[in-house]
mmCIF file with all atom_site columns, C-alpha atoms in Angstrom:
data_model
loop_
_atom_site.group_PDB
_atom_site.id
_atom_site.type_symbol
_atom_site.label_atom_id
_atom_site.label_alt_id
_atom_site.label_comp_id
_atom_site.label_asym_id
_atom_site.label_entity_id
_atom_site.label_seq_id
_atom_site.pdbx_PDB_ins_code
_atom_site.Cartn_x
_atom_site.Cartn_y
_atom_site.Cartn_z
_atom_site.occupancy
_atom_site.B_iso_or_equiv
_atom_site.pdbx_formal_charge
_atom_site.auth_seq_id
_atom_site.auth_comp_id
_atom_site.auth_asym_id
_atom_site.auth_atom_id
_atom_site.pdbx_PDB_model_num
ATOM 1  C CA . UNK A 1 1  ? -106.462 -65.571 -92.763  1.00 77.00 ? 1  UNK A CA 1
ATOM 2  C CA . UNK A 1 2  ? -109.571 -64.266 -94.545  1.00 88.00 ? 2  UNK A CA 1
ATOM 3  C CA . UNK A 1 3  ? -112.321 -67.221 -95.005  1.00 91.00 ? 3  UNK A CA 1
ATOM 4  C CA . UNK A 1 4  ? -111.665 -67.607 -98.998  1.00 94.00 ? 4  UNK A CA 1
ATOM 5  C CA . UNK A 1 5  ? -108.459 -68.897 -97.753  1.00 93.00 ? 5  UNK A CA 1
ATOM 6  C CA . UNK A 1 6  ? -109.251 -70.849 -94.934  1.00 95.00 ? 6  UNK A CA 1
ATOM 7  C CA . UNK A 1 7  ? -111.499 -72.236 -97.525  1.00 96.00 ? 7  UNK A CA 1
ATOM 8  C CA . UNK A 1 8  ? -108.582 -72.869 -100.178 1.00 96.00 ? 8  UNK A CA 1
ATOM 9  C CA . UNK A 1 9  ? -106.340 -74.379 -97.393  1.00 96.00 ? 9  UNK A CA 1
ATOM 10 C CA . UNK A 1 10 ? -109.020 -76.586 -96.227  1.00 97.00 ? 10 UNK A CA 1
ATOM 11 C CA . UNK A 1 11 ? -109.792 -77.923 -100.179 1.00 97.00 ? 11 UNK A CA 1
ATOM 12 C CA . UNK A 1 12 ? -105.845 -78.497 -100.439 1.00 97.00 ? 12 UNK A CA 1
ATOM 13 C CA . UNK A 1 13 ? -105.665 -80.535 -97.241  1.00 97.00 ? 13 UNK A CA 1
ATOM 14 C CA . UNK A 1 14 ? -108.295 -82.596 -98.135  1.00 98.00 ? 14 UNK A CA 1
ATOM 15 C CA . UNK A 1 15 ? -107.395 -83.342 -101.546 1.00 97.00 ? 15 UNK A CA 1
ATOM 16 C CA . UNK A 1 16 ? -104.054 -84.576 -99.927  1.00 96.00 ? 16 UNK A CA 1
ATOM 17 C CA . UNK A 1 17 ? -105.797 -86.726 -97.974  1.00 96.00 ? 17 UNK A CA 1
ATOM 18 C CA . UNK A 1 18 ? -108.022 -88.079 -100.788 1.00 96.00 ? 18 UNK A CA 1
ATOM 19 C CA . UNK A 1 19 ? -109.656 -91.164 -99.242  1.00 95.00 ? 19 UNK A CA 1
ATOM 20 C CA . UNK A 1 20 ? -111.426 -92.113 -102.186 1.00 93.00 ? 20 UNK A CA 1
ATOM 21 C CA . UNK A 1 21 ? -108.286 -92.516 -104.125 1.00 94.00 ? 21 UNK A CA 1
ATOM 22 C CA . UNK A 1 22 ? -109.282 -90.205 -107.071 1.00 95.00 ? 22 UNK A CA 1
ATOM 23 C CA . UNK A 1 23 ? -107.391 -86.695 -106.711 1.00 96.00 ? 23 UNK A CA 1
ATOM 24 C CA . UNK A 1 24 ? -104.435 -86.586 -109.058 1.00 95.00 ? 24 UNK A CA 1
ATOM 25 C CA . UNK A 1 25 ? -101.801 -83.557 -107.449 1.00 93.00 ? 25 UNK A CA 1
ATOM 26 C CA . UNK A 1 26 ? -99.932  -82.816 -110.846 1.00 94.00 ? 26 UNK A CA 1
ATOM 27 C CA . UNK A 1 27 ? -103.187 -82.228 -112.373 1.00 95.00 ? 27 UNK A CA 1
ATOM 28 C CA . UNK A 1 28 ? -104.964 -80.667 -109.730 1.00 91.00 ? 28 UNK A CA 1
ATOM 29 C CA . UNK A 1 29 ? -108.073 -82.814 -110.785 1.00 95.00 ? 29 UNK A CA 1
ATOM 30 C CA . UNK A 1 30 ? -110.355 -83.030 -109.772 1.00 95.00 ? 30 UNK A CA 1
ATOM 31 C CA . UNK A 1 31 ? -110.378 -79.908 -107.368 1.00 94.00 ? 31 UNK A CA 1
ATOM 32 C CA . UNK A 1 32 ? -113.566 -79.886 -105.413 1.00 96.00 ? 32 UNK A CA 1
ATOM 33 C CA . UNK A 1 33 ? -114.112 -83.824 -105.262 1.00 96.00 ? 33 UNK A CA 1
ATOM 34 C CA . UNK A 1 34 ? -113.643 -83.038 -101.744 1.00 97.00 ? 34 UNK A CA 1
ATOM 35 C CA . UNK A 1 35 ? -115.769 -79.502 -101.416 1.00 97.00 ? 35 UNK A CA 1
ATOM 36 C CA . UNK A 1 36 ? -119.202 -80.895 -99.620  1.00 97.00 ? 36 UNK A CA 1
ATOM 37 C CA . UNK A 1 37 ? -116.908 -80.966 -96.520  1.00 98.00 ? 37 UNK A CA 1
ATOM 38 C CA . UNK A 1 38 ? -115.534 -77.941 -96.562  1.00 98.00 ? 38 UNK A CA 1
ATOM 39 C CA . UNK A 1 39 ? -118.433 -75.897 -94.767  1.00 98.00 ? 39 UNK A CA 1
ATOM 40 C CA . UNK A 1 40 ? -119.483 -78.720 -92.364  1.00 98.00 ? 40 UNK A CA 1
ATOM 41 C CA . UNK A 1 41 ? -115.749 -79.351 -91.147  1.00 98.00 ? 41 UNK A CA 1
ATOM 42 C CA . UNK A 1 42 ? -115.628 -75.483 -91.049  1.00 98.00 ? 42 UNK A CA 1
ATOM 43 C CA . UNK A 1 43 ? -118.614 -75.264 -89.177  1.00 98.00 ? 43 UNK A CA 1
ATOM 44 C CA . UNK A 1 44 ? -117.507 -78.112 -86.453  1.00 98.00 ? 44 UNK A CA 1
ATOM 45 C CA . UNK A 1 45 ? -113.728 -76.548 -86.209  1.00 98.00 ? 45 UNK A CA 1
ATOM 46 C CA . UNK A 1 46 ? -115.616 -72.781 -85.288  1.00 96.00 ? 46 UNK A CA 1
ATOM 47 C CA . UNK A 1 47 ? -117.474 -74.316 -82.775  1.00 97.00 ? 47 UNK A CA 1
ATOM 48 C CA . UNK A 1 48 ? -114.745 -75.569 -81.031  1.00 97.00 ? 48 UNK A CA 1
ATOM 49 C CA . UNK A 1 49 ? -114.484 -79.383 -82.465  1.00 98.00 ? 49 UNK A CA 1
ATOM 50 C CA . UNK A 1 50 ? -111.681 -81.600 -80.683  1.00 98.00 ? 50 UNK A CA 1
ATOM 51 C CA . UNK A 1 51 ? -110.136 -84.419 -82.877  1.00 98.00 ? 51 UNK A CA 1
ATOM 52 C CA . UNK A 1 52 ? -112.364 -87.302 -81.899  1.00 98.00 ? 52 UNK A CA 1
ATOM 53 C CA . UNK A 1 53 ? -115.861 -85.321 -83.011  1.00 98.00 ? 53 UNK A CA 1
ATOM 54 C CA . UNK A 1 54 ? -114.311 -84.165 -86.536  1.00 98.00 ? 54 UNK A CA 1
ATOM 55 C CA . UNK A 1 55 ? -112.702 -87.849 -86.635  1.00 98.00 ? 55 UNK A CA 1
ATOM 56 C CA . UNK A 1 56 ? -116.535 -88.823 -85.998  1.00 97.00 ? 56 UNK A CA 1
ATOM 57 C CA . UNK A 1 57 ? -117.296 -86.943 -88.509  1.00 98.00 ? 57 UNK A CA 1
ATOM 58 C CA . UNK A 1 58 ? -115.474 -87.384 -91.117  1.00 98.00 ? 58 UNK A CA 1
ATOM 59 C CA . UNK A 1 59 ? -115.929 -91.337 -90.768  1.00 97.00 ? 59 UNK A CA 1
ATOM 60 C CA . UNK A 1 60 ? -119.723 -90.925 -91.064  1.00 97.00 ? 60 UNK A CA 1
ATOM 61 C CA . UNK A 1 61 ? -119.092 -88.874 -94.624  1.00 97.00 ? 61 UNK A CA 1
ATOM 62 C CA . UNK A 1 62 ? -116.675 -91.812 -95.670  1.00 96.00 ? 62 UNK A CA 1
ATOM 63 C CA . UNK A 1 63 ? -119.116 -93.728 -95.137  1.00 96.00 ? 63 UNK A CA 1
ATOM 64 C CA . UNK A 1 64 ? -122.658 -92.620 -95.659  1.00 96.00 ? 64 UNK A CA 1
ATOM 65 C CA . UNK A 1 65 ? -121.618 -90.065 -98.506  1.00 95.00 ? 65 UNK A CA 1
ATOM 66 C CA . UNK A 1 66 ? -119.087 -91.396 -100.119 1.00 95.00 ? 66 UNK A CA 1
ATOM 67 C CA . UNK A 1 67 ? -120.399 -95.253 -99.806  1.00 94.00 ? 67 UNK A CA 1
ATOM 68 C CA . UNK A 1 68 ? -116.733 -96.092 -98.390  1.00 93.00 ? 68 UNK A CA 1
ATOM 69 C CA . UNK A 1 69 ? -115.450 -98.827 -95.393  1.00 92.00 ? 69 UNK A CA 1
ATOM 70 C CA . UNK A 1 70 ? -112.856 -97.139 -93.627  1.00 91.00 ? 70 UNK A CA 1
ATOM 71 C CA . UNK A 1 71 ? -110.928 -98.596 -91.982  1.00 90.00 ? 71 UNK A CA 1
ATOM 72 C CA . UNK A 1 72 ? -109.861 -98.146 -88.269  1.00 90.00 ? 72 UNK A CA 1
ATOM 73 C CA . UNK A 1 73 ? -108.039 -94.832 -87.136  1.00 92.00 ? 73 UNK A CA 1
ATOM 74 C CA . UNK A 1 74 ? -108.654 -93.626 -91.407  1.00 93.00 ? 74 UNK A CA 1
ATOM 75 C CA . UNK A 1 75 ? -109.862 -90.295 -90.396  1.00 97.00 ? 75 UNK A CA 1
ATOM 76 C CA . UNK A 1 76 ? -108.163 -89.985 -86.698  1.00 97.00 ? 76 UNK A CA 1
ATOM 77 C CA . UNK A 1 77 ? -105.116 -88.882 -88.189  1.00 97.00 ? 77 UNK A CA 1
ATOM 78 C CA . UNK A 1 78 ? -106.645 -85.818 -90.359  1.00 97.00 ? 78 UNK A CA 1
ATOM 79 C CA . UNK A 1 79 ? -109.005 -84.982 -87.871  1.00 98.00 ? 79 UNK A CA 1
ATOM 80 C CA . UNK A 1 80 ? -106.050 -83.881 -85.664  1.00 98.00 ? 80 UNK A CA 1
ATOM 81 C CA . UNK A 1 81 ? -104.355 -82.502 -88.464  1.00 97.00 ? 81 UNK A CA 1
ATOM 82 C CA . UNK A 1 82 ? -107.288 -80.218 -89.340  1.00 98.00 ? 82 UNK A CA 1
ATOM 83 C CA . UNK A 1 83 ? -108.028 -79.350 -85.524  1.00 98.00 ? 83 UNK A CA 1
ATOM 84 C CA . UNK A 1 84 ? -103.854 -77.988 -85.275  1.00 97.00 ? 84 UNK A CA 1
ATOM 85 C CA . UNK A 1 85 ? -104.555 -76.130 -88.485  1.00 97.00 ? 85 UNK A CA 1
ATOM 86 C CA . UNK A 1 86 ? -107.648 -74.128 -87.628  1.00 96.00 ? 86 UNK A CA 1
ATOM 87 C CA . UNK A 1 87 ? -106.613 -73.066 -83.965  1.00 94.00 ? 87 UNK A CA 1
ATOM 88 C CA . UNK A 1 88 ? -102.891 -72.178 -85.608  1.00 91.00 ? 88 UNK A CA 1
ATOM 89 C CA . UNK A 1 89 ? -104.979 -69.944 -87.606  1.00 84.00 ? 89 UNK A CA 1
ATOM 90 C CA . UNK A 1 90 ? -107.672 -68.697 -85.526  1.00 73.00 ? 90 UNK A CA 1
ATOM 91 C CA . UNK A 1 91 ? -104.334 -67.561 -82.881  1.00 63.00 ? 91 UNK A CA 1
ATOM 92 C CA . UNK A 1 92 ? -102.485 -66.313 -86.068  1.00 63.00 ? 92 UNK A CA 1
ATOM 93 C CA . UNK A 1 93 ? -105.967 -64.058 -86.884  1.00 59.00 ? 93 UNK A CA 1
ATOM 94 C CA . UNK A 1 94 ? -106.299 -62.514 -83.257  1.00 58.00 ? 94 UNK A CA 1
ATOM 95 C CA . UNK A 1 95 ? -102.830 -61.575 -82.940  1.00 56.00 ? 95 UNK A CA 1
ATOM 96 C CA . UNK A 1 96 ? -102.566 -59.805 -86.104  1.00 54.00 ? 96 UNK A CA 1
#
């Protein structure tokens, strides 16, 4: 998988996750709401990232970027999603 799809993947897992309640799927709108976590989820699944750092992560965002409470175990469950996904593809890239 070249990055512009990793990329494209990444945007469409996130929107389906949509924790601020705003992406609309028929629509596709709005697209990027979700794009200022593309690179640094990117950047924490290349270096290796298990669940509970992206989880981490992702909580902070929810919370310091996006002004949201989560709520216990709100980002566990994509975390570990996103972690499956980019090792899939990573062992789908070096045996091609």
């Amino acid at each position: 998988m070249n990055p512009v799809e990793r990329q494209e993947e990444l945007r469409y897992f996130l929107n389906q996750w949509d924790p601020i309640g705003v992406y609309d799927e028929e629509l596709d709108f709005p697209p990027d709401e979700y794009d200022c976590l593309i690179g640094p989820v990117l950047a924490r699944l290349s270096r290796g990232a298990g669940p509970a750092e992206l989880s981490e992560y992702l909580w902070y965002e929810l919370e310091d970027h996006f002004g949201l409470e989560p709520v216990p175990g709100q980002t566990d469950g994509i975390a570990a999603k996103l972690v499956l996904w980019y090792r899939h593809g990573v062992e789908r890239t070096e045996t091609a």
